[in-house]
PDB file of C-alpha atoms in Angstrom:
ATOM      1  CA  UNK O  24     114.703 123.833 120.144  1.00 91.00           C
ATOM      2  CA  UNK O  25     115.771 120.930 122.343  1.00 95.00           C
ATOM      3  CA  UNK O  26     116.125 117.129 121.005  1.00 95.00           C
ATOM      4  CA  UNK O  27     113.213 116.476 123.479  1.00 94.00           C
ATOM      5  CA  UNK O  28     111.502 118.945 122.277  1.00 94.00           C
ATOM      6  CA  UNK O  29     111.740 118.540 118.500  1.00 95.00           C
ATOM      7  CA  UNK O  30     110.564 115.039 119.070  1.00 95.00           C
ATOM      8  CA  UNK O  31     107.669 115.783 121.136  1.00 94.00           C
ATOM      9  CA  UNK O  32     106.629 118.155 118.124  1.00 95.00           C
ATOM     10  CA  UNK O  33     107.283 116.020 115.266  1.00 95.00           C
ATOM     11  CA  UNK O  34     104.665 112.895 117.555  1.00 93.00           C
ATOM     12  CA  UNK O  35     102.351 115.945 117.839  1.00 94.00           C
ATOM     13  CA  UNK O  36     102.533 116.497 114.089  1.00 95.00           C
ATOM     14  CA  UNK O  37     102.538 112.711 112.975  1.00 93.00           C
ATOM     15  CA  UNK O  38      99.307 112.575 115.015  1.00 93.00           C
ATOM     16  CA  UNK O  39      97.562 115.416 113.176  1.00 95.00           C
ATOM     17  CA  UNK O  40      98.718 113.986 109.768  1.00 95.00           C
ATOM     18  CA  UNK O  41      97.170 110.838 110.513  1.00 95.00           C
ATOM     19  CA  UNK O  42      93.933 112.946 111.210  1.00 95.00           C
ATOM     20  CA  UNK O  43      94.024 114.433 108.202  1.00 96.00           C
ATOM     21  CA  UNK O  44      94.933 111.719 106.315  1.00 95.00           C
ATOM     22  CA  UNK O  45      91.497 110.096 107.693  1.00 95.00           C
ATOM     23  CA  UNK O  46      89.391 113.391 106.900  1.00 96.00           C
ATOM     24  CA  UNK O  47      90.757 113.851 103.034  1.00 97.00           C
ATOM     25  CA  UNK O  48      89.969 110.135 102.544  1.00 96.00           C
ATOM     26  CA  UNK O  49      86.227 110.812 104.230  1.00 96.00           C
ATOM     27  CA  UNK O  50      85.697 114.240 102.211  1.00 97.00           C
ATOM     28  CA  UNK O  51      86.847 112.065  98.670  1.00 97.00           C
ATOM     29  CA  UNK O  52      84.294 109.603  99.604  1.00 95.00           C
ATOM     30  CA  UNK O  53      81.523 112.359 100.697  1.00 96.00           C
ATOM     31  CA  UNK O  54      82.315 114.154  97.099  1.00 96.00           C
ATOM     32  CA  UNK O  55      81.848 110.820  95.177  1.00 96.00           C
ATOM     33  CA  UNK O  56      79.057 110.005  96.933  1.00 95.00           C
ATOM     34  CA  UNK O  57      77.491 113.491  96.082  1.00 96.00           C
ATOM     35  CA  UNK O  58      78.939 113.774  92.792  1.00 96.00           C
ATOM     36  CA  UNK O  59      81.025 117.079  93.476  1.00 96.00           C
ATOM     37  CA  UNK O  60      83.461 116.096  90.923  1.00 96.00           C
ATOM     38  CA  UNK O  61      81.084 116.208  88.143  1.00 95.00           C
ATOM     39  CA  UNK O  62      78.753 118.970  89.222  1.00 96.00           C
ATOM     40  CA  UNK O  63      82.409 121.170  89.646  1.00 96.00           C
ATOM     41  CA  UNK O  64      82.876 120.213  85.578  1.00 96.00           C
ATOM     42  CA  UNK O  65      85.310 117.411  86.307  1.00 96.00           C
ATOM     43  CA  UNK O  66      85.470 114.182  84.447  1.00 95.00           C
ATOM     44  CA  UNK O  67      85.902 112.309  87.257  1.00 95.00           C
ATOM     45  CA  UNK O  68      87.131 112.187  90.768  1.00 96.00           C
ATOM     46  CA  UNK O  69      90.520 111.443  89.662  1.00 95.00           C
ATOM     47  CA  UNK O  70      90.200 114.526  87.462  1.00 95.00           C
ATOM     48  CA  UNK O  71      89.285 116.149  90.283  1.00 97.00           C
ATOM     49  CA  UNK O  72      92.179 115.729  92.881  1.00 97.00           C
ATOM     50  CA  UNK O  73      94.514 116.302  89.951  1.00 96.00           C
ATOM     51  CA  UNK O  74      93.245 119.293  88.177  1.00 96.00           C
ATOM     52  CA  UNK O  75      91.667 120.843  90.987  1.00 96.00           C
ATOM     53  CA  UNK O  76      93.673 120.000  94.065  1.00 97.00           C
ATOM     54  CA  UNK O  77      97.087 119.231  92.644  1.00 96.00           C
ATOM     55  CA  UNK O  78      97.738 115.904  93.523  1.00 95.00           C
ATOM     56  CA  UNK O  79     100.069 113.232  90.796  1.00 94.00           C
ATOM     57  CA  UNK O  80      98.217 110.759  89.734  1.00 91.00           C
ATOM     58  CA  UNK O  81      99.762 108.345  91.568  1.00 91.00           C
ATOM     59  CA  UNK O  82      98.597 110.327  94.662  1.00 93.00           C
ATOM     60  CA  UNK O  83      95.396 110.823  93.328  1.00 95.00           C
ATOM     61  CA  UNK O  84      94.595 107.076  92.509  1.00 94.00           C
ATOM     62  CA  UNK O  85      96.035 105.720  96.211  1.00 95.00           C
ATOM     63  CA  UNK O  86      93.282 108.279  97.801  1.00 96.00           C
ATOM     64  CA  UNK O  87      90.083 107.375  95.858  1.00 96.00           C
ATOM     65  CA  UNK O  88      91.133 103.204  96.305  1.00 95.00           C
ATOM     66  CA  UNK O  89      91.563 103.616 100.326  1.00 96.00           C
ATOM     67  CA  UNK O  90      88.287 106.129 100.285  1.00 96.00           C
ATOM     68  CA  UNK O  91      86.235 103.466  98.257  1.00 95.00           C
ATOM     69  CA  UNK O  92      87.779 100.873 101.042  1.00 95.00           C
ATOM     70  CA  UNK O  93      86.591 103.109 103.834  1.00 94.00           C
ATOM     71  CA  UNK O  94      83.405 103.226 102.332  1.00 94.00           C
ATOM     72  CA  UNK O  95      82.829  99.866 102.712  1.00 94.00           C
ATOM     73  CA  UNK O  96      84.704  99.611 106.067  1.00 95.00           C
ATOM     74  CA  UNK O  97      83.706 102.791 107.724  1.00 94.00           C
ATOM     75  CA  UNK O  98      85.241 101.089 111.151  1.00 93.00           C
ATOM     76  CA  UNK O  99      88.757 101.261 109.489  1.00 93.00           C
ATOM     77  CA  UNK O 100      88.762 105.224 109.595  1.00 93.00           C
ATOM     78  CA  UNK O 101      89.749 105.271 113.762  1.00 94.00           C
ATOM     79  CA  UNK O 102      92.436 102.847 112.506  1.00 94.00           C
ATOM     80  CA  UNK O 103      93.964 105.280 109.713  1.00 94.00           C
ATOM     81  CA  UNK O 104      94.561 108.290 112.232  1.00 93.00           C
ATOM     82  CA  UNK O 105      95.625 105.166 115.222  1.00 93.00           C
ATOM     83  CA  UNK O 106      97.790 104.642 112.815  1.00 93.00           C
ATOM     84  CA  UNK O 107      96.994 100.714 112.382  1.00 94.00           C
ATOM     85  CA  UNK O 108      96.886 100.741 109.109  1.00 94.00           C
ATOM     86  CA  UNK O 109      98.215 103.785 106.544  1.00 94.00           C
ATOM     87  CA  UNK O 110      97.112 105.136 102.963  1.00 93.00           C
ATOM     88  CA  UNK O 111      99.630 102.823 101.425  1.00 93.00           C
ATOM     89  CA  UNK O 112      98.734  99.676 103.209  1.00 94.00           C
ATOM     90  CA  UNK O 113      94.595 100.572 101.798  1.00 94.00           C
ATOM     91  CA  UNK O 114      95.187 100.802  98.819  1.00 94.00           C
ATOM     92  CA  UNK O 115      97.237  98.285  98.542  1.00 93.00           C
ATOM     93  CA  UNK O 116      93.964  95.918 100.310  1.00 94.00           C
ATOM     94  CA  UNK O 117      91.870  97.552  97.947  1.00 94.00           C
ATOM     95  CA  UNK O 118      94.233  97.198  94.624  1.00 91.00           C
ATOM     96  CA  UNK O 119      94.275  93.187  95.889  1.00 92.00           C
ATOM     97  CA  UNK O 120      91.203  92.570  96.668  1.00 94.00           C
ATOM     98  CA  UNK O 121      89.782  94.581  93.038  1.00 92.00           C
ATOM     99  CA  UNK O 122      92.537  92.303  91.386  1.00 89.00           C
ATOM    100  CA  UNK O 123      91.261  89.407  93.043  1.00 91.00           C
ATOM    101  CA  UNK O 124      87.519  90.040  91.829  1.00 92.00           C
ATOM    102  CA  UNK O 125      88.603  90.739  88.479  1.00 90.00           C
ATOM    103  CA  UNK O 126      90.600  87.782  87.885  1.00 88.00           C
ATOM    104  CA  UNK O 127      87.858  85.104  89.716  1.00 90.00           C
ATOM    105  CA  UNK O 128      84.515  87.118  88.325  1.00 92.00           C
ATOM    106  CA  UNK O 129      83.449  86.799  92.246  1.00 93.00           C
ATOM    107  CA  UNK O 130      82.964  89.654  94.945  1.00 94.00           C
ATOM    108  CA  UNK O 131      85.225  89.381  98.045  1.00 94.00           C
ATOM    109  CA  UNK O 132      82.943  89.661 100.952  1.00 95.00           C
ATOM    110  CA  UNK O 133      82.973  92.196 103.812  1.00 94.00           C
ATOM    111  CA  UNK O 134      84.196  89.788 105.989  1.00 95.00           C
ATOM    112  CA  UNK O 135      87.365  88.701 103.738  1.00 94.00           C
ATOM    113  CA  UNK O 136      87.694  92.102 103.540  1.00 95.00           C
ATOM    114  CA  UNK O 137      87.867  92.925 106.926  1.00 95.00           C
ATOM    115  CA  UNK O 138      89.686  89.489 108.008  1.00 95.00           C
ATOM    116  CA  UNK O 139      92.628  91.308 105.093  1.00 94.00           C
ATOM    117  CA  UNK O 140      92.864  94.590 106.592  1.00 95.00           C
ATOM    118  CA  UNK O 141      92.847  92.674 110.479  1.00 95.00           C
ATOM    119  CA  UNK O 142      96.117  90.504 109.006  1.00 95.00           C
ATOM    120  CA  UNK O 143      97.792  94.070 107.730  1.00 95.00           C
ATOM    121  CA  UNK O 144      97.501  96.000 110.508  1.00 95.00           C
ATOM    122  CA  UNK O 145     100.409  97.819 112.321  1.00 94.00           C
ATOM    123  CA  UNK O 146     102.438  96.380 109.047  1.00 94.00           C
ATOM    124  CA  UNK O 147     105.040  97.533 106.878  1.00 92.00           C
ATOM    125  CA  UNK O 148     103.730  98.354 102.798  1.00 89.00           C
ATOM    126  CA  UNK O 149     106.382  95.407 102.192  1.00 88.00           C
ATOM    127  CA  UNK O 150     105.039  92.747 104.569  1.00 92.00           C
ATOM    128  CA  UNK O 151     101.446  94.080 103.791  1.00 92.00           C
ATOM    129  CA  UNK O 152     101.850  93.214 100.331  1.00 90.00           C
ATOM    130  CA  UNK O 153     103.058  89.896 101.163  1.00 90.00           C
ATOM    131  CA  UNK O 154     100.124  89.220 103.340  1.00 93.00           C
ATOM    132  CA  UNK O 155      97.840  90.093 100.776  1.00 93.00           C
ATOM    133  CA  UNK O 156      98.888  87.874  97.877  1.00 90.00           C
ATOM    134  CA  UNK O 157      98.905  85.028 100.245  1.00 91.00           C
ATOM    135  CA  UNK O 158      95.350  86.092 101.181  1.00 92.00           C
ATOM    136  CA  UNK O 159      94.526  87.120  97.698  1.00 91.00           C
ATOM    137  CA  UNK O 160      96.619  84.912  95.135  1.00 88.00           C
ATOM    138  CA  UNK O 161      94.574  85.102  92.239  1.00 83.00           C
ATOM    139  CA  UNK O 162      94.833  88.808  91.919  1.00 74.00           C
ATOM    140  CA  UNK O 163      98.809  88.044  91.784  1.00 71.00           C
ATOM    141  CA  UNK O 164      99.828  89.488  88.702  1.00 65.00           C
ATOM    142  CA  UNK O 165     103.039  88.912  87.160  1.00 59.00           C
ATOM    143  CA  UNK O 166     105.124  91.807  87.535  1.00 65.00           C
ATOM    144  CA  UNK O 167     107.146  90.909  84.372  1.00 72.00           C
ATOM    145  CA  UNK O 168     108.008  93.822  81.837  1.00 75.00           C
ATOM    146  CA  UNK O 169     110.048  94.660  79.236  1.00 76.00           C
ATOM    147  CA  UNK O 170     110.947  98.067  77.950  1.00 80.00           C
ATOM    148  CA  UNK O 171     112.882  98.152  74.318  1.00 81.00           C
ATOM    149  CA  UNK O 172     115.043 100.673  74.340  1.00 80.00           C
ATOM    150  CA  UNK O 173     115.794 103.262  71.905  1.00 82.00           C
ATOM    151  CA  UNK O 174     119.569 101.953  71.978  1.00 86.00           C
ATOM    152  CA  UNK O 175     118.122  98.339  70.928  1.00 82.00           C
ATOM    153  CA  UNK O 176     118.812  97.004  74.358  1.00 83.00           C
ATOM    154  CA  UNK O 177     115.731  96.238  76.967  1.00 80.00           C
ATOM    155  CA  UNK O 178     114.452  97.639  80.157  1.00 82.00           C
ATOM    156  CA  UNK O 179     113.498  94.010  81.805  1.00 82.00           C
ATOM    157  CA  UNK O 180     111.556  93.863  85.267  1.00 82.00           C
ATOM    158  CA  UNK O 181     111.074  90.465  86.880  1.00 82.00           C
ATOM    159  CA  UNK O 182     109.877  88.858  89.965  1.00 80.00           C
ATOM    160  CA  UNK O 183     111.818  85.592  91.528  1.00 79.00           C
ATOM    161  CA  UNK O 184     111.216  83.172  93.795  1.00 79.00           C
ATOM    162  CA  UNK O 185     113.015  83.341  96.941  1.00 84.00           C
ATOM    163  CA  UNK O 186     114.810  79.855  95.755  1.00 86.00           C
ATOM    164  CA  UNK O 187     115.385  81.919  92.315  1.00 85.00           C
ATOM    165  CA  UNK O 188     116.670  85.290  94.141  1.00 86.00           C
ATOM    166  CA  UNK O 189     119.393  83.340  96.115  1.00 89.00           C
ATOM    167  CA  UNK O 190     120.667  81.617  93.064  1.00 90.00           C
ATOM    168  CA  UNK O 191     120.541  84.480  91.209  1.00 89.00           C
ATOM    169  CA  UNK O 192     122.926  86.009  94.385  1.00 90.00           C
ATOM    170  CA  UNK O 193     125.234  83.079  94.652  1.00 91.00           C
ATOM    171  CA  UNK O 194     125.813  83.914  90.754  1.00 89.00           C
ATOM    172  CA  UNK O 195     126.456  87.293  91.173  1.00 90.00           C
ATOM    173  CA  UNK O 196     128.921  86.143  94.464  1.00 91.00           C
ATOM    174  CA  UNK O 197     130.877  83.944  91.758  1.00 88.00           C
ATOM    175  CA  UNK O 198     131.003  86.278  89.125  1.00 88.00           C
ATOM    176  CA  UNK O 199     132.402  89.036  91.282  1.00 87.00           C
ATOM    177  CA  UNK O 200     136.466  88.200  90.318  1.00 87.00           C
ATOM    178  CA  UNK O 201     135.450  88.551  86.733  1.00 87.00           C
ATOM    179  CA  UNK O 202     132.821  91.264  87.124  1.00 88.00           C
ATOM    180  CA  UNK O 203     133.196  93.631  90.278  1.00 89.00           C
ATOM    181  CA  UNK O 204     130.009  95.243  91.915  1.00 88.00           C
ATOM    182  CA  UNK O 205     128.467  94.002  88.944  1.00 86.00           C
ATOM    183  CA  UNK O 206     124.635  94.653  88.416  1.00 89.00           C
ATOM    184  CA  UNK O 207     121.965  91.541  88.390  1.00 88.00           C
ATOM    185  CA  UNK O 208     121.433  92.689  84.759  1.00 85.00           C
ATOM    186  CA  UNK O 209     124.887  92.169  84.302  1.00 88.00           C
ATOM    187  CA  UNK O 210     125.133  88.612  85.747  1.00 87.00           C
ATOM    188  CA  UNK O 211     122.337  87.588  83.467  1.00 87.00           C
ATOM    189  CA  UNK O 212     123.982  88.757  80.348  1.00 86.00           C
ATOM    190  CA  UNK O 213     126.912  86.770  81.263  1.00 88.00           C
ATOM    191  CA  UNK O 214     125.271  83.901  82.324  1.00 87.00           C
ATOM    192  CA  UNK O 215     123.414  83.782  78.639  1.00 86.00           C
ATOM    193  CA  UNK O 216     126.565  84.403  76.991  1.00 86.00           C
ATOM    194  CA  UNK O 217     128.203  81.446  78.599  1.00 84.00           C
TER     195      UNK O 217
END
């Protein structure tokens, strides 16, 4: 097979993914809406797609969010197999927007809802998520976690500032005499030490 012709395949296949992609997320919403799940002896829909179609539950949970989405945007489904706007990106929107509700007690409208998904579109997951905390800032949550580990040390996860992130970079750019290639992890446990 030829360059050209591997590519022209692969375009050909993106395009039918997409249409799939669109058609799974309309068939989870159909089955919810008809209860399949529960009539089949499934807890749930999540139960559902895990146990009896094999998806992770990771997998499983971004499906049902972007179907519930499309089912109160049926418009966005010509956008999902365009391409405009991509499993991640909708359940991202919908994890925002639920987050968003939860933390103010008050519905986002359709129209917030559809102004969000308008701002995402033809977006990177990364720049996508950055859209929607500005658009949805009380569903922030802090990302801060800490692990203890079995070893007594910690698994820590935390979010920065962008002010924060290049200080913590200029650190790391001062300590690298003393501490080569050394981990951010690494800078702050000398930084506390000293």
């Amino acid at each position: 097979m030829t360059n050209s012709e591997i590519d022209t395949q692969k375009s050909l296949r993106v395009k039918t993914e997409r249409k799939v992609t669109r058609e799974i997320l309309e068939l989870i919403q159909l089955a919810e809406h008809q209860r399949l799940p529960l009539e089949l002896g499934f807890r749930d829909t999540y139960d559902w797609l895990i146990r009896g179609h094999g998806y992770s539950g990771g997998a499983a949970n971004r499906r049902i969010q972007a179907s519930r989405l499309l089912s109160e945007l049926p418009e966005i489904a010509c956008k999902v197999e365009n391409g405009l706007v991509n499993l991640t990106t909708l359940w991202q929107a919908q994890k925002s927007i639920r987050a968003q509700q939860k933390s103010t007690g008050k519905k986002v409208t359709v129209l917030e809802k559809k102004a969000a998904l308008a701002k995402i579109e033809g977006k990177t997951s990364e720049v996508s998520e950055r859209e929607l905390n500005t658009l949805f800032p009380e569903g922030v949550k802090s990302g801060e976690k800490t692990i203890h580990k079995r070893d007594g040390g910690l698994g820590i996860s935390i979010e920065l500032t962008q002010e924060e992130a290049q200080e913590l970079r200029r650190a790391r750019e001062l300590l690298s005499h003393a501490i080569p290639g050394a981990s951010f992890g690494q800078v702050i446990a000398r930084l506390a030490k000293d």
